Tab-separated table of C-alpha atoms in Angstrom:
chain	number	residue	atom	x	y	z
J	1	MET	CA	18.970	16.030	-37.343
J	2	LYS	CA	17.158	13.408	-35.267
J	3	GLU	CA	20.283	12.872	-33.194
J	4	VAL	CA	20.590	16.617	-32.609
J	5	GLY	CA	16.950	16.700	-31.522
J	6	ARG	CA	17.484	13.851	-29.085
J	7	THR	CA	20.559	15.579	-27.653
J	8	LEU	CA	18.612	18.814	-27.134
J	9	THR	CA	15.801	16.892	-25.438
J	10	ARG	CA	18.211	15.126	-23.085
J	11	GLU	CA	19.909	18.413	-22.219
J	12	ARG	CA	16.580	20.167	-21.620
J	13	ARG	CA	15.373	17.376	-19.357
J	14	LYS	CA	18.625	17.448	-17.407
J	15	ARG	CA	18.146	21.176	-16.890
J	16	ILE	CA	14.566	20.574	-15.757
J	17	LEU	CA	15.812	18.142	-13.109
J	18	ASP	CA	18.517	20.616	-12.067
J	19	ALA	CA	15.899	23.357	-11.694
J	20	LEU	CA	13.691	21.023	-9.697
J	21	ALA	CA	16.530	20.125	-7.347
J	22	SER	CA	17.261	23.820	-6.833
J	23	ASP	CA	13.734	25.267	-6.595
J	24	GLN	CA	11.757	22.221	-5.309
J	25	ARG	CA	8.956	23.025	-7.767
J	26	VAL	CA	8.841	23.940	-11.460
J	27	LEU	CA	6.039	25.345	-13.610
J	28	ALA	CA	5.538	24.275	-17.212
J	29	SER	CA	4.914	27.856	-18.318
J	30	ASP	CA	8.183	29.076	-16.776
J	31	LEU	CA	10.164	26.203	-18.266
J	32	ALA	CA	8.686	26.809	-21.722
J	33	ALA	CA	9.744	30.463	-21.578
J	34	ARG	CA	13.203	29.568	-20.250
J	35	PHE	CA	13.935	27.003	-22.964
J	36	GLY	CA	12.087	28.710	-25.815
J	37	VAL	CA	9.811	25.732	-26.486
J	38	SER	CA	6.061	25.165	-26.287
J	39	GLU	CA	4.286	24.218	-23.068
J	40	ASP	CA	3.202	21.020	-24.812
J	41	THR	CA	6.865	20.096	-25.262
J	42	VAL	CA	7.574	20.780	-21.586
J	43	ARG	CA	4.521	18.802	-20.483
J	44	ARG	CA	5.766	15.872	-22.582
J	45	ASP	CA	9.172	16.181	-20.908
J	46	LEU	CA	7.558	16.182	-17.466
J	47	ARG	CA	5.329	13.236	-18.323
J	48	GLU	CA	8.247	11.111	-19.507
J	49	LEU	CA	10.442	12.106	-16.563
J	50	ALA	CA	7.581	11.140	-14.255
J	51	GLU	CA	7.285	7.759	-15.984
J	52	GLU	CA	10.984	7.230	-15.242
J	53	GLY	CA	10.304	7.962	-11.567
J	54	LEU	CA	12.430	11.123	-11.570
J	55	LEU	CA	9.729	13.584	-10.524
J	56	ARG	CA	6.042	13.833	-9.706
J	57	ARG	CA	3.692	15.867	-11.863
J	58	VAL	CA	1.296	18.276	-10.180
J	59	TYR	CA	-1.112	20.819	-11.592
J	60	GLY	CA	0.869	23.251	-13.744
J	61	GLY	CA	4.257	21.626	-13.300
J	62	ALA	CA	6.197	19.154	-11.153
J	63	VAL	CA	7.763	18.592	-7.744
J	64	PRO	CA	10.470	16.152	-6.575
J	65	ARG	CA	9.387	12.576	-6.018
J	66	SER	CA	9.985	10.996	-2.620
J	67	PRO	CA	13.078	8.721	-2.600
J	68	THR	CA	11.387	6.277	-0.210
J	69	SER	CA	11.187	2.595	-1.166
J	70	LEU	CA	7.738	1.051	-1.400
J	71	THR	CA	8.529	-1.911	0.869
J	72	TYR	CA	9.548	-2.123	4.516
J	73	ALA	CA	12.462	-4.365	3.560
J	74	GLY	CA	13.743	-1.778	1.098
J	75	ARG	CA	13.432	1.077	3.584
J	76	ARG	CA	15.481	-0.706	6.255
J	77	SER	CA	18.694	0.026	4.352
J	78	GLU	CA	17.842	3.671	3.585
J	79	SER	CA	19.234	6.594	5.623
J	80	VAL	CA	20.213	4.299	8.487
J	81	GLU	CA	22.415	6.808	10.325
J	82	ALA	CA	19.896	9.610	9.858
J	83	LYS	CA	17.072	7.461	11.227
J	84	SER	CA	19.106	6.520	14.286
J	85	ALA	CA	19.869	10.179	15.046
J	86	ILE	CA	16.245	11.165	14.482
J	87	ALA	CA	14.997	8.337	16.689
J	88	ALA	CA	17.267	9.154	19.610
J	89	THR	CA	16.135	12.781	19.494
J	90	ALA	CA	12.426	12.019	19.043
J	91	ALA	CA	12.372	9.554	21.949
J	92	ARG	CA	13.427	12.351	24.310
J	93	PHE	CA	10.102	14.116	23.728
J	94	LEU	CA	8.106	11.182	25.133
J	95	LEU	CA	7.023	11.658	28.748
J	96	PRO	CA	6.070	9.189	31.510
J	97	GLY	CA	2.467	8.032	31.494
J	98	GLN	CA	1.669	9.177	27.956
J	99	VAL	CA	-0.474	7.315	25.456
J	100	VAL	CA	1.534	7.268	22.231
J	101	PHE	CA	0.526	6.258	18.711
J	102	PHE	CA	3.390	4.622	16.820
J	103	ASP	CA	3.129	4.582	13.052
J	104	ALA	CA	4.360	1.767	10.822
J	105	GLY	CA	7.656	2.339	9.020
J	106	THR	CA	11.340	2.099	9.710
J	107	THR	CA	11.832	5.547	11.269
J	108	ALA	CA	8.982	5.043	13.752
J	109	MET	CA	10.427	1.611	14.445
J	110	ALA	CA	13.795	3.224	15.203
J	111	VAL	CA	12.098	5.547	17.701
J	112	ALA	CA	10.552	2.504	19.414
J	113	THR	CA	14.006	0.985	19.894
J	114	HIS	CA	15.189	4.201	21.574
J	115	VAL	CA	12.416	4.382	24.195
J	116	PRO	CA	14.289	4.446	27.525
J	117	LYS	CA	13.896	1.283	29.610
J	118	GLU	CA	12.606	3.231	32.609
J	119	LEU	CA	9.956	5.166	30.647
J	120	ALA	CA	6.368	4.009	31.269
J	121	LEU	CA	4.107	4.470	28.233
J	122	THR	CA	1.013	3.007	26.653
J	123	VAL	CA	1.800	2.436	22.983
J	124	VAL	CA	-0.920	1.900	20.376
J	125	THR	CA	0.323	0.674	17.008
J	126	HIS	CA	-0.599	-1.215	13.845
J	127	SER	CA	3.062	-2.062	13.173
J	128	LEU	CA	4.268	-5.592	13.846
J	129	PRO	CA	7.957	-4.555	14.087
J	130	VAL	CA	7.113	-1.789	16.584
J	131	ALA	CA	5.045	-4.199	18.695
J	132	SER	CA	7.852	-6.747	18.584
J	133	ALA	CA	10.492	-4.181	19.535
J	134	LEU	CA	8.494	-3.103	22.587
J	135	ALA	CA	7.263	-6.568	23.600
J	136	GLU	CA	10.038	-7.014	26.154
J	137	HIS	CA	10.164	-3.394	27.306
J	138	PRO	CA	9.638	-3.546	31.087
J	139	THR	CA	7.390	-0.490	31.477
J	140	VAL	CA	5.579	-0.081	28.123
J	141	GLU	CA	2.085	-1.461	27.628
J	142	VAL	CA	1.537	-2.350	23.964
J	143	ILE	CA	-1.849	-2.335	22.236
J	144	VAL	CA	-1.795	-3.783	18.717
J	145	LEU	CA	-4.636	-2.871	16.399
J	146	GLY	CA	-5.843	-5.726	14.206
J	147	GLY	CA	-6.782	-5.759	10.565
J	148	ARG	CA	-5.500	-7.053	7.258
J	149	LEU	CA	-1.744	-7.620	7.172
J	150	LEU	CA	-0.054	-5.759	4.348
J	151	LYS	CA	3.011	-7.948	3.959
J	152	GLU	CA	5.247	-5.427	2.188
J	153	SER	CA	4.707	-2.994	5.094
J	154	LEU	CA	4.590	-5.536	7.962
J	155	ALA	CA	1.609	-3.610	9.298
J	156	MET	CA	-2.141	-3.985	9.703
J	157	TYR	CA	-4.558	-1.935	7.635
J	158	GLY	CA	-8.272	-1.593	7.041
J	159	ALA	CA	-11.402	-0.302	8.756
J	160	GLU	CA	-10.547	-2.055	12.014
J	161	VAL	CA	-7.286	-0.120	12.315
J	162	VAL	CA	-8.884	3.209	11.392
J	163	ASP	CA	-11.688	2.687	13.914
J	164	GLY	CA	-9.182	1.544	16.539
J	165	TYR	CA	-7.180	4.760	16.342
J	166	ARG	CA	-10.298	6.917	16.309
J	167	GLY	CA	-11.385	5.271	19.565
J	168	VAL	CA	-8.275	6.398	21.503
J	169	ARG	CA	-7.119	9.840	22.598
J	170	ALA	CA	-3.335	9.909	22.343
J	171	ASP	CA	-0.970	12.413	23.891
J	172	VAL	CA	1.508	12.049	21.033
J	173	CYS	CA	1.463	10.538	17.557
J	174	VAL	CA	4.861	9.450	16.220
J	175	LEU	CA	4.169	9.694	12.497
J	176	GLY	CA	6.304	8.532	9.608
J	177	THR	CA	5.771	9.819	6.073
J	178	ALA	CA	7.120	9.354	2.563
J	179	SER	CA	7.233	13.073	1.806
J	180	VAL	CA	6.989	16.499	3.433
J	181	HIS	CA	6.319	19.473	1.149
J	182	PRO	CA	5.877	23.110	2.279
J	183	GLU	CA	2.884	23.614	-0.020
J	184	LEU	CA	1.486	20.113	-0.552
J	185	GLY	CA	1.814	18.730	2.969
J	186	LEU	CA	2.432	15.090	3.915
J	187	GLY	CA	2.269	12.311	1.332
J	188	VAL	CA	2.539	8.516	1.177
J	189	PHE	CA	2.478	5.827	-1.527
J	190	SER	CA	-0.609	3.899	-0.385
J	191	HIS	CA	-4.254	4.935	-0.109
J	192	GLU	CA	-4.672	2.624	2.892
J	193	ASP	CA	-1.630	4.111	4.609
J	194	ALA	CA	-3.013	7.624	4.112
J	195	GLN	CA	-6.340	6.596	5.665
J	196	VAL	CA	-4.659	5.143	8.746
J	197	LYS	CA	-2.412	8.176	9.193
J	198	ARG	CA	-5.400	10.530	8.962
J	199	ALA	CA	-7.112	8.546	11.728
J	200	MET	CA	-3.976	8.706	13.886
J	201	VAL	CA	-3.565	12.467	13.673
J	202	SER	CA	-7.281	13.123	14.135
J	203	THR	CA	-7.281	12.068	17.801
J	204	ALA	CA	-3.725	12.922	18.879
J	205	ALA	CA	-3.042	16.000	20.999
J	206	GLU	CA	0.398	16.374	19.401
J	207	VAL	CA	1.734	15.126	16.070
J	208	MET	CA	5.473	14.536	15.815
J	209	VAL	CA	6.624	13.671	12.297
J	210	VAL	CA	9.915	11.783	12.018
J	211	ALA	CA	11.471	12.072	8.553
J	212	ALA	CA	14.952	12.087	7.048
J	213	GLY	CA	16.040	15.276	5.325
J	214	GLU	CA	15.951	13.674	1.889
J	215	LYS	CA	12.141	13.495	2.148
J	216	LEU	CA	11.724	17.238	2.683
J	217	GLY	CA	10.490	19.111	-0.353
J	218	THR	CA	9.296	15.931	-2.064
J	219	THR	CA	5.826	14.539	-2.635
J	220	ALA	CA	4.027	11.206	-2.949
J	221	PRO	CA	0.707	10.280	-4.596
J	222	TYR	CA	-1.624	10.079	-1.582
J	223	LEU	CA	-2.134	13.111	0.611
J	224	VAL	CA	-2.268	12.577	4.368
J	225	GLY	CA	-3.022	16.224	5.039
J	226	PRO	CA	-1.643	19.766	5.217
J	227	LEU	CA	1.274	20.883	7.333
J	228	SER	CA	-1.159	22.398	9.824
J	229	LEU	CA	-1.592	18.847	11.168
J	230	VAL	CA	2.033	18.764	12.336
J	231	ASP	CA	3.327	20.211	15.604
J	232	ARG	CA	6.940	19.047	15.425
J	233	LEU	CA	9.238	17.646	12.745
J	234	VAL	CA	12.295	15.710	13.859
J	235	THR	CA	14.769	15.362	11.014
J	236	ASP	CA	18.514	14.883	10.591
J	237	SER	CA	21.413	17.312	10.415
J	238	ALA	CA	21.640	16.991	6.624
J	239	ALA	CA	18.130	18.370	6.048
J	240	PRO	CA	18.263	21.262	3.537
J	241	ASP	CA	18.226	24.628	5.306
J	242	GLU	CA	15.852	26.192	2.781
J	243	MET	CA	13.336	23.403	3.381
J	244	THR	CA	13.515	23.570	7.168
J	245	ARG	CA	13.078	27.353	7.000
J	246	ALA	CA	10.006	26.994	4.798
J	247	LEU	CA	8.523	24.384	7.125
J	248	SER	CA	9.311	26.507	10.168
J	249	HIS	CA	7.508	29.455	8.563
J	250	ALA	CA	4.481	27.168	8.284
J	251	GLY	CA	4.400	26.974	12.074
J	252	ILE	CA	6.175	23.647	12.630
J	253	GLU	CA	8.783	23.202	15.334
J	254	ILE	CA	11.905	21.864	13.595
J	255	VAL	CA	14.296	19.677	15.589
J	256	ARG	CA	17.455	18.197	14.066
J	257	GLY	CA	18.758	14.891	15.356
């Protein structure tokens, strides 16, 4: 009997993950009715699936968890082709003479490598890789904001960085993110990262999020802010149509690389 019970639990949890992949959000009450079990049983399923890193619990149910690695080194090998396509497309929106905030992260870094050699910009960043990539660019002035180096991100964080961004009016903010959800907005895995991103978007005339399609419809623990912060999302051709439609309905310009 115990083995039968374990088999039923495994099957139910597989169906929960299937429903989550299809609907991008599940409610405990709906799942309980669908499977003919108590909400307590479903909540236990969701809790244990969350502990395995397979989803993220939210009030009343669960949403997909962002697939993003926690370290810069880990992210360098993720979605490489998608990031290159996104970067080439995003760089075309940058105009001569602009002041541009460049976020930390591998997708923002890819955009930096695609800045045309003849394009004159002033770039403000807390990312060491972005600063390094643009150090030899002939017409880009680079301003690096100081702070505490977070080694796993290769970026500076802290009050100095937050204050630095708040002291500049940017034309464009090139913003990376761990997750983009139609209802829950932008999310990241670090409280410090969320603070810096909030400062960046607060003084930028335009916010351009660069994110691979696999991040759409997912969530991460720390909220950067609602989708109303975003003017444009540049993603890749594999981004799910239902997600891009939902984001477009929220008022975001969607561009596929």
